CSV table of C-alpha atoms and ligand atoms in Angstrom, one decimal:
chain,number,residue,atom,x,y,z
I,1,MET,CA,15.6,8.7,-6.4
I,2,SER,CA,17.9,10.3,-9.1
I,3,PRO,CA,21.0,12.1,-7.8
I,4,GLU,CA,20.1,15.4,-9.5
I,5,THR,CA,16.9,15.8,-7.5
I,6,THR,CA,18.7,15.4,-4.1
I,7,PRO,CA,19.2,18.8,-2.5
I,8,ALA,CA,22.9,19.6,-2.7
I,9,HIS,CA,23.2,20.5,0.9
I,10,LEU,CA,21.3,17.7,2.4
I,11,VAL,CA,23.1,15.7,5.0
I,12,GLU,CA,24.4,12.3,3.9
I,13,ARG,CA,22.2,10.2,6.2
I,14,MET,CA,19.0,11.8,4.8
I,15,ARG,CA,19.9,11.4,1.1
I,16,PRO,CA,18.1,8.2,0.6
I,17,HIS,CA,14.9,9.8,2.0
I,18,SER,CA,14.7,13.0,-0.1
I,19,ARG,CA,11.3,12.2,-1.6
I,20,THR,CA,8.3,10.2,-0.7
I,21,ILE,CA,6.4,8.0,-3.1
I,22,PHE,CA,3.2,9.4,-1.8
I,23,GLY,CA,4.1,12.9,-2.6
I,24,ASP,CA,5.4,12.0,-6.0
I,25,MET,CA,2.3,9.9,-6.9
I,26,SER,CA,-0.1,12.6,-5.6
I,27,ALA,CA,1.7,15.2,-7.7
I,28,LEU,CA,1.5,13.0,-10.7
I,29,ALA,CA,-2.3,12.4,-10.1
I,30,THR,CA,-2.9,16.1,-9.9
I,31,ARG,CA,-0.9,16.8,-13.1
I,32,LEU,CA,-2.7,14.2,-15.1
I,33,GLY,CA,-6.1,14.6,-13.6
I,34,ALA,CA,-5.9,11.0,-12.6
I,35,VAL,CA,-8.0,9.2,-10.0
I,36,ASN,CA,-5.7,9.1,-6.9
I,37,LEU,CA,-6.0,5.7,-5.2
I,38,GLY,CA,-2.4,6.1,-4.0
I,39,GLN,CA,-2.2,8.4,-1.0
I,40,GLY,CA,-4.1,7.2,2.1
I,41,PHE,CA,-6.2,10.1,3.1
I,42,PRO,CA,-10.0,10.1,3.2
I,43,ASP,CA,-11.8,12.3,0.7
I,44,GLU,CA,-14.7,12.8,3.1
I,45,ASP,CA,-14.3,14.5,6.5
I,46,GLY,CA,-15.0,12.9,9.9
I,47,PRO,CA,-17.9,13.6,12.2
I,48,GLN,CA,-19.5,17.1,12.2
I,49,VAL,CA,-19.6,17.0,16.1
I,50,LEU,CA,-15.8,17.1,16.0
I,51,LYS,CA,-15.7,20.0,13.6
I,52,ASP,CA,-18.2,21.8,16.0
I,53,ALA,CA,-15.9,21.0,18.9
I,54,ALA,CA,-12.9,22.4,17.2
I,55,ILE,CA,-14.7,25.6,16.2
I,56,GLY,CA,-16.2,25.9,19.7
I,57,ALA,CA,-12.7,25.4,21.2
I,58,ILE,CA,-11.3,28.3,19.1
I,59,ARG,CA,-14.3,30.5,19.9
I,60,ASP,CA,-14.2,29.7,23.7
I,61,GLY,CA,-10.5,29.8,24.0
I,62,HIS,CA,-9.6,26.2,24.7
I,63,GLY,CA,-6.0,25.8,23.5
I,64,ASN,CA,-5.6,29.0,21.5
I,65,GLN,CA,-2.4,29.8,23.4
I,66,TYR,CA,0.4,27.3,24.0
I,67,PRO,CA,-1.3,24.3,25.6
I,68,PRO,CA,0.5,22.4,28.4
I,69,ALA,CA,3.8,20.8,27.1
I,70,HIS,CA,2.6,17.2,27.1
I,71,GLY,CA,-1.0,17.8,26.0
I,72,LEU,CA,-4.3,19.3,27.2
I,73,PRO,CA,-5.2,17.4,30.4
I,74,GLU,CA,-8.7,16.8,29.0
I,75,LEU,CA,-7.1,15.0,26.0
I,76,ARG,CA,-4.6,13.0,28.1
I,77,GLN,CA,-7.5,11.8,30.3
I,78,SER,CA,-9.6,10.9,27.2
I,79,ILE,CA,-6.6,8.9,25.8
I,80,ALA,CA,-6.2,7.0,29.1
I,81,GLN,CA,-9.9,6.3,29.3
I,82,HIS,CA,-9.9,5.1,25.7
I,83,GLN,CA,-7.1,2.6,26.4
I,84,ARG,CA,-9.1,1.3,29.3
I,85,ARG,CA,-12.4,1.1,27.4
I,86,PHE,CA,-11.0,-0.7,24.4
I,87,TYR,CA,-8.1,-2.7,25.7
I,88,GLY,CA,-8.4,-2.9,29.5
I,89,LEU,CA,-5.1,-1.1,29.9
I,90,GLU,CA,-4.8,1.0,33.1
I,91,LEU,CA,-2.9,4.3,32.4
I,92,ASP,CA,-2.0,7.2,34.6
I,93,TRP,CA,-2.9,10.1,32.3
I,94,GLN,CA,-0.3,12.3,34.0
I,95,THR,CA,2.7,10.0,33.5
I,96,ASP,CA,1.8,7.4,30.8
I,97,VAL,CA,0.5,9.7,28.0
I,98,VAL,CA,2.1,12.3,25.8
I,99,VAL,CA,0.2,14.2,23.1
I,100,THR,CA,2.1,14.7,19.8
I,101,THR,CA,1.8,16.5,16.5
I,102,GLY,CA,0.2,13.5,14.8
I,103,ALA,CA,1.4,9.9,15.2
I,104,SER,CA,4.3,11.0,12.9
I,105,GLU,CA,5.9,13.1,15.6
I,106,ALA,CA,5.3,10.4,18.2
I,107,ILE,CA,7.3,7.9,16.1
I,108,ALA,CA,10.1,10.4,15.5
I,109,ALA,CA,10.3,11.4,19.2
I,110,ALA,CA,10.2,7.8,20.4
I,111,LEU,CA,13.1,6.8,18.0
I,112,LEU,CA,15.2,9.9,18.8
I,113,ALA,CA,14.6,9.3,22.5
I,114,LEU,CA,15.2,5.6,22.7
I,115,VAL,CA,17.7,4.6,20.1
I,116,GLU,CA,21.4,5.5,20.1
I,117,PRO,CA,23.5,6.1,17.0
I,118,GLY,CA,24.7,2.8,15.8
I,119,ASP,CA,21.8,0.8,17.3
I,120,GLU,CA,19.8,-1.4,15.0
I,121,VAL,CA,16.0,-1.1,14.6
I,122,VAL,CA,14.0,-4.1,13.3
I,123,LEU,CA,11.0,-3.4,11.1
I,124,PHE,CA,8.7,-5.4,8.9
I,125,ASP,CA,9.0,-4.9,5.2
I,126,PRO,CA,7.2,-3.5,3.3
I,127,TYR,CA,7.1,-0.6,5.7
I,128,PHE,CA,5.6,2.8,6.3
I,129,ASP,CA,8.3,5.1,4.8
I,130,LEU,CA,8.6,7.3,7.8
I,131,TYR,CA,10.3,4.5,9.8
I,132,PRO,CA,13.6,4.3,7.9
I,133,ALA,CA,13.8,8.1,7.6
I,134,ASP,CA,13.3,8.5,11.4
I,135,VAL,CA,15.8,5.8,12.1
I,136,ALA,CA,18.3,7.5,9.9
I,137,MET,CA,17.7,10.8,11.8
I,138,ALA,CA,18.5,9.0,15.0
I,139,GLY,CA,21.8,7.9,13.4
I,140,ALA,CA,20.7,4.2,13.7
I,141,THR,CA,20.3,1.5,11.1
I,142,TRP,CA,17.3,-0.6,10.2
I,143,VAL,CA,17.1,-4.3,9.5
I,144,THR,CA,14.0,-5.6,7.7
I,145,VAL,CA,12.0,-8.7,8.2
I,146,PRO,CA,9.8,-9.7,5.3
I,147,LEU,CA,6.1,-9.9,5.1
I,148,ALA,CA,6.1,-12.6,2.5
I,149,GLY,CA,4.2,-15.3,0.7
I,150,PRO,CA,0.9,-15.0,-1.1
I,151,ASP,CA,-0.8,-13.3,1.9
I,152,LEU,CA,2.1,-11.2,3.0
I,153,ARG,CA,2.4,-12.7,6.5
I,154,PRO,CA,5.4,-12.0,8.8
I,155,ASP,CA,8.3,-14.3,8.4
I,156,LEU,CA,8.8,-15.1,12.1
I,157,GLY,CA,11.9,-17.3,11.5
I,158,ALA,CA,13.5,-14.2,9.8
I,159,LEU,CA,12.5,-12.1,12.8
I,160,ALA,CA,14.4,-14.2,15.3
I,161,ALA,CA,17.4,-14.3,12.9
I,162,ALA,CA,17.4,-10.5,12.4
I,163,ILE,CA,18.2,-9.8,16.1
I,164,THR,CA,21.8,-9.0,16.9
I,165,PRO,CA,23.5,-7.7,20.0
I,166,ARG,CA,23.1,-4.2,18.6
I,167,THR,CA,19.3,-4.5,18.2
I,168,ARG,CA,17.6,-2.0,20.5
I,169,LEU,CA,14.0,-1.6,19.2
I,170,LEU,CA,11.5,-3.3,17.1
I,171,ILE,CA,8.7,-1.4,15.2
I,172,LEU,CA,5.4,-3.2,15.0
I,173,ASN,CA,2.7,-1.7,12.9
I,174,SER,CA,-0.7,-3.6,13.1
I,175,PRO,CA,-3.1,-3.1,11.4
I,176,HIS,CA,-0.3,-2.8,8.9
I,177,ASN,CA,0.3,-0.1,6.3
I,178,PRO,CA,0.9,-0.8,3.4
I,179,THR,CA,-0.2,-4.5,3.3
I,180,GLY,CA,-3.5,-4.4,5.1
I,181,ILE,CA,-2.7,-7.3,7.3
I,182,VAL,CA,-3.6,-7.5,11.0
I,183,PHE,CA,-1.1,-9.6,13.1
I,184,THR,CA,-2.8,-12.7,14.5
I,185,ARG,CA,-2.6,-13.4,18.3
I,186,ALA,CA,0.0,-16.2,17.5
I,187,GLU,CA,2.1,-13.7,15.5
I,188,LEU,CA,1.9,-11.1,18.3
I,189,ALA,CA,2.8,-13.7,20.9
I,190,GLU,CA,5.9,-14.6,18.8
I,191,VAL,CA,6.9,-11.0,18.4
I,192,ALA,CA,6.5,-10.5,22.2
I,193,ARG,CA,8.6,-13.6,22.9
I,194,VAL,CA,11.4,-12.3,20.7
I,195,ALA,CA,11.2,-8.9,22.3
I,196,ILE,CA,11.3,-10.2,25.8
I,197,GLU,CA,14.0,-12.8,25.1
I,198,ASN,CA,16.3,-10.2,23.6
I,199,ASP,CA,15.3,-7.3,25.9
I,200,LEU,CA,14.1,-5.1,23.1
I,201,LEU,CA,11.9,-2.1,23.2
I,202,VAL,CA,8.8,-2.1,21.0
I,203,LEU,CA,7.3,0.8,19.1
I,204,ALA,CA,3.8,-0.2,18.5
I,205,ASP,CA,2.3,2.0,15.7
I,206,GLU,CA,-1.4,1.5,16.1
I,207,ALA,CA,-2.5,4.4,13.9
I,208,TYR,CA,-5.2,2.1,12.4
I,209,GLU,CA,-6.4,0.6,15.7
I,210,HIS,CA,-10.0,1.2,14.9
I,211,LEU,CA,-9.8,0.1,11.3
I,212,TRP,CA,-9.9,-3.7,11.5
I,213,PHE,CA,-12.5,-5.7,9.6
I,214,ASP,CA,-14.5,-9.0,9.9
I,215,ASP,CA,-13.2,-10.6,13.0
I,216,PHE,CA,-9.6,-9.6,12.6
I,217,ARG,CA,-9.8,-7.6,15.9
I,218,HIS,CA,-6.9,-5.4,16.8
I,219,VAL,CA,-5.1,-6.3,20.0
I,220,PRO,CA,-2.3,-4.0,21.3
I,221,ILE,CA,0.9,-5.9,21.9
I,222,ALA,CA,1.2,-3.9,25.2
I,223,THR,CA,-1.5,-6.1,26.6
I,224,TYR,CA,0.7,-9.2,26.3
I,225,PRO,CA,2.5,-10.4,29.5
I,226,GLY,CA,5.8,-8.7,29.9
I,227,MET,CA,5.2,-6.2,27.1
I,228,TRP,CA,3.7,-3.1,28.8
I,229,GLU,CA,7.0,-2.2,30.4
I,230,ARG,CA,8.9,-2.3,27.1
I,231,THR,CA,6.3,-0.9,24.7
I,232,VAL,CA,5.5,2.6,23.5
I,233,THR,CA,2.1,2.5,21.8
I,234,ILE,CA,1.2,5.2,19.2
I,235,GLY,CA,-2.3,6.4,18.2
I,236,SER,CA,-3.5,8.9,15.6
I,237,GLY,CA,-6.6,11.2,15.9
I,238,GLY,CA,-6.3,11.8,12.2
I,239,LYS,CA,-6.7,8.1,11.3
I,240,SER,CA,-9.3,7.3,14.0
I,241,PHE,CA,-11.6,10.3,13.2
I,242,SER,CA,-10.9,11.0,9.5
I,243,PHE,CA,-9.2,14.4,10.1
I,244,THR,CA,-5.7,13.7,8.8
I,245,GLY,CA,-5.0,17.4,8.5
I,246,TRP,CA,-5.5,18.1,12.2
I,247,LYS,CA,-2.3,16.2,13.3
I,248,VAL,CA,-3.2,15.1,16.8
I,249,GLY,CA,-1.5,11.9,17.9
I,250,TRP,CA,-0.2,10.4,21.1
I,251,ALA,CA,2.2,7.9,22.6
I,252,THR,CA,1.3,5.9,25.7
I,253,GLY,CA,3.3,3.5,27.8
I,254,PRO,CA,5.1,3.1,31.1
I,255,ARG,CA,6.5,6.2,32.7
I,256,HIS,CA,10.2,5.2,32.3
I,257,LEU,CA,9.7,5.2,28.5
I,258,ILE,CA,7.2,8.1,28.2
I,259,ASP,CA,9.4,10.4,30.2
I,260,ALA,CA,12.1,9.9,27.6
I,261,VAL,CA,9.7,10.5,24.7
I,262,LYS,CA,8.5,13.7,26.4
I,263,VAL,CA,12.0,15.1,26.6
I,264,VAL,CA,12.6,14.8,22.9
I,265,ARG,CA,9.1,15.8,21.8
I,266,GLN,CA,9.2,19.1,23.7
I,267,HIS,CA,12.2,20.1,21.6
I,268,LEU,CA,10.5,19.1,18.3
I,269,SER,CA,7.2,20.9,18.0
I,270,PHE,CA,7.2,22.1,21.7
I,271,VAL,CA,3.4,21.8,21.9
I,272,SER,CA,0.7,20.6,19.5
I,273,SER,CA,-2.3,22.4,18.1
I,274,GLY,CA,-4.6,23.2,21.1
I,275,PRO,CA,-8.1,23.5,19.7
I,276,PHE,CA,-7.7,20.3,17.7
I,277,GLN,CA,-6.6,18.5,20.9
I,278,TRP,CA,-9.8,19.6,22.5
I,279,ALA,CA,-11.8,18.3,19.5
I,280,ILE,CA,-10.1,14.9,19.4
I,281,SER,CA,-10.6,14.6,23.1
I,282,SER,CA,-14.4,14.7,22.5
I,283,GLY,CA,-13.9,12.2,19.6
I,284,LEU,CA,-12.3,9.7,21.9
I,285,GLN,CA,-15.4,9.9,24.1
I,286,LEU,CA,-17.8,9.1,21.3
I,287,PRO,CA,-19.9,6.0,21.9
I,288,ASP,CA,-18.9,2.6,20.6
I,289,SER,CA,-21.5,3.0,17.8
I,290,TYR,CA,-19.2,5.7,16.1
I,291,PHE,CA,-16.3,3.2,16.0
I,292,ASP,CA,-18.5,0.4,14.8
I,293,ASP,CA,-20.1,2.5,12.0
I,294,PHE,CA,-16.8,3.8,10.9
I,295,ARG,CA,-15.4,0.3,10.6
I,296,ARG,CA,-18.5,-1.0,8.8
I,297,ASP,CA,-18.5,1.9,6.3
I,298,LEU,CA,-14.8,1.4,5.4
I,299,GLN,CA,-15.3,-2.4,5.2
I,300,SER,CA,-18.0,-1.9,2.5
I,301,ARG,CA,-15.5,0.3,0.5
I,302,ARG,CA,-12.9,-2.4,1.0
I,303,ASP,CA,-15.3,-4.9,-0.4
I,304,MET,CA,-16.1,-2.8,-3.4
I,305,LEU,CA,-12.5,-2.1,-4.3
I,306,SER,CA,-11.3,-5.6,-3.7
I,307,LEU,CA,-14.1,-7.2,-5.8
I,308,GLY,CA,-13.4,-4.6,-8.6
I,309,LEU,CA,-9.7,-5.4,-8.7
I,310,ARG,CA,-10.4,-9.2,-8.6
I,311,ASN,CA,-12.7,-8.8,-11.5
I,312,LEU,CA,-9.9,-7.1,-13.4
I,313,GLY,CA,-7.8,-10.3,-12.9
I,314,MET,CA,-5.6,-9.3,-10.0
I,315,ARG,CA,-5.0,-11.6,-7.0
I,316,VAL,CA,-6.2,-9.8,-4.0
I,317,PRO,CA,-5.6,-11.2,-0.5
I,318,LEU,CA,-8.3,-10.3,2.0
I,319,THR,CA,-7.6,-6.9,3.6
I,320,GLN,CA,-7.9,-7.3,7.4
I,321,GLY,CA,-7.4,-3.7,8.4
I,322,THR,CA,-6.2,-0.1,7.4
I,323,TYR,CA,-7.2,1.9,4.4
I,324,PHE,CA,-5.5,-0.4,1.9
I,325,VAL,CA,-5.9,-3.3,-0.4
I,326,SER,CA,-2.8,-5.1,-1.6
I,327,ALA,CA,-3.2,-6.6,-5.1
I,328,ASP,CA,-0.8,-8.9,-7.0
I,329,VAL,CA,-0.8,-7.6,-10.6
I,330,THR,CA,1.6,-10.1,-12.1
I,331,ALA,CA,-1.3,-12.2,-13.1
I,332,LEU,CA,-2.2,-9.4,-15.5
I,333,GLY,CA,1.0,-9.9,-17.4
I,334,PHE,CA,3.0,-7.0,-15.7
I,335,ALA,CA,6.5,-7.9,-14.6
I,336,SER,CA,6.1,-6.0,-11.3
I,337,GLY,CA,3.9,-3.6,-9.3
I,338,ALA,CA,6.3,-0.9,-10.2
I,339,GLN,CA,5.9,-1.5,-13.9
I,340,PHE,CA,2.1,-1.5,-13.5
I,341,CYS,CA,2.2,1.7,-11.5
I,342,ASP,CA,4.3,3.4,-14.1
I,343,TRP,CA,1.9,2.4,-16.8
I,344,ILE,CA,-1.5,3.2,-15.4
I,345,PRO,CA,-1.3,7.0,-14.8
I,346,GLU,CA,-0.8,7.8,-18.5
I,347,ASN,CA,-2.8,4.8,-19.9
I,348,ALA,CA,-5.7,4.6,-17.5
I,349,GLY,CA,-5.7,7.9,-15.6
I,350,VAL,CA,-5.4,6.1,-12.2
I,351,VAL,CA,-2.6,6.3,-9.6
I,352,ALA,CA,-1.6,3.6,-7.1
I,353,ILE,CA,1.5,2.8,-5.0
I,354,PRO,CA,4.0,0.1,-6.0
I,355,MET,CA,4.8,-2.0,-2.9
I,356,SER,CA,8.5,-2.0,-4.0
I,357,ALA,CA,8.8,1.7,-3.2
I,358,LEU,CA,8.2,0.7,0.5
I,359,SER,CA,10.5,-2.3,0.6
I,360,ASP,CA,14.2,-3.2,0.8
I,361,HIS,CA,13.9,-7.0,0.3
I,362,HIS,CA,11.5,-7.0,-2.6
I,363,ASP,CA,9.5,-10.1,-1.8
I,364,ALA,CA,6.3,-8.2,-2.3
I,365,ASP,CA,7.4,-6.6,-5.7
I,366,GLY,CA,4.4,-8.1,-7.5
I,367,PHE,CA,2.0,-6.1,-5.3
I,368,VAL,CA,0.4,-2.7,-5.6
I,369,ARG,CA,-1.2,-0.8,-2.7
I,370,TRP,CA,-4.7,0.8,-3.3
I,371,ALA,CA,-6.4,3.1,-1.0
I,372,PHE,CA,-10.2,2.6,-0.4
I,373,CYS,CA,-10.8,5.5,2.0
I,374,LYS,CA,-12.4,7.3,-0.9
I,375,ARG,CA,-15.9,8.2,-2.0
I,376,THR,CA,-17.6,5.2,-3.7
I,377,GLU,CA,-17.9,7.3,-6.9
I,378,THR,CA,-14.1,7.8,-6.8
I,379,LEU,CA,-13.6,4.1,-6.4
I,380,ARG,CA,-16.1,3.3,-9.2
I,381,GLU,CA,-14.4,5.8,-11.5
I,382,GLY,CA,-11.0,4.4,-10.8
I,383,LEU,CA,-12.2,0.8,-11.5
I,384,ASP,CA,-14.0,1.8,-14.7
I,385,ARG,CA,-10.9,3.6,-16.0
I,386,LEU,CA,-8.8,0.5,-15.3
I,387,ALA,CA,-11.3,-1.8,-17.0
I,388,GLU,CA,-11.2,0.4,-20.0
I,389,ALA,CA,-7.4,0.5,-20.2
I,390,LEU,CA,-6.3,-3.0,-19.2
I,391,PRO,CA,-6.2,-5.7,-21.9
I,392,ARG,CA,-9.4,-7.7,-22.1
I,393,ARG,CA,-9.1,-11.0,-20.5
O,401,PLP,C1,-0.8,7.8,8.7
O,401,PLP,C2,0.1,7.0,9.5
O,401,PLP,C3,0.9,7.5,10.5
O,401,PLP,C4,0.9,9.0,10.8
O,401,PLP,O1,-0.2,9.5,11.4
O,401,PLP,P1,-0.5,11.0,11.6
O,401,PLP,O2,-1.3,11.1,12.8
O,401,PLP,O3,-1.1,11.6,10.4
O,401,PLP,O4,0.9,11.7,11.8
O,401,PLP,C5,1.7,6.7,11.3
O,401,PLP,N1,1.7,5.4,11.0
O,401,PLP,C6,1.1,4.8,10.0
O,401,PLP,C7,1.2,3.4,9.8
O,401,PLP,C8,0.3,5.6,9.2
O,401,PLP,O5,-0.3,5.0,8.1
């Protein structure tokens, strides 16, 4: 981020967060007419029944005026039922659930509510770029733990070593954006052990809870012994139903944590979009077949993009979840993912995200993040353009 593009009046603590790589890369893609495999939004909408539910809610007056502060009762009940149906978690919808303006607001509200200025927050690196920005807003600092090695697995020795007396909270995102890994049961158990041993709170960002592939099933860390009482779990209607523009999310957890999140959240957006809450509530009640089909469909796109990138000579670890494939491009002769991502927009007409833009420690600098939540024609076009531009192997 060059100094001249930082707004002059921006407060010091937000200066490192002036721009996002996703915004920059999408603007570049638009300017060049490039295929955008950078930003992770689906280019096909979610189920028609949800659109009909949203339209019906507006027509019939469900949520057109300020909905209840912590979310429509119908949606909070659906969220509680969803947590029981998929994970066996028993929630009281009145005390253990708060609806937010997307998972994004849930993350911000939780950090602002639970972390004091000067506290330390531990996060895995590479990371979703909202986390450091929200930690900075809270006046806290972040400490990163690498996802490292050829398959970008969590360095659990580094996790234990990252904890200090000032550590207050740990952010766990699984399925993980940007790498596409799903934490294994053993990794989750170790994260839980460290959290309990050090009396940490855990912010479990489960925006991709329904996007796991093969048998890399997502398991909420809140289901581990001793974890429910210290964990705020976050979900995203945008990610689970392919309506990222609707911005309906939620936080669930024990009353003593959710009460705190509610206090901050009501002073952020006050309430969140009513008719879309109504529609997402009906989405959460869809039969298992919706979630199975959704996963299968995205898995086939994962396979198509991964195979295509491998055929171009990249090393592509198996994506276990999310919208994203991570590919090591150093085998192609590029020095880093950043160099590759600088080169392809002009030379191939394709945009992707360098992992280094989402990293402090730079173990994953050889990697590039590609989004496969796109039409198969878009994926095909991107791969064809890359094949055309990259040196023949
Ligand atoms: C997209 C995303 C979010 C934000 O979700 P919204 O519901 O769109 O606010 C949060 N966390 C991760 C890891 C994401 O990828």
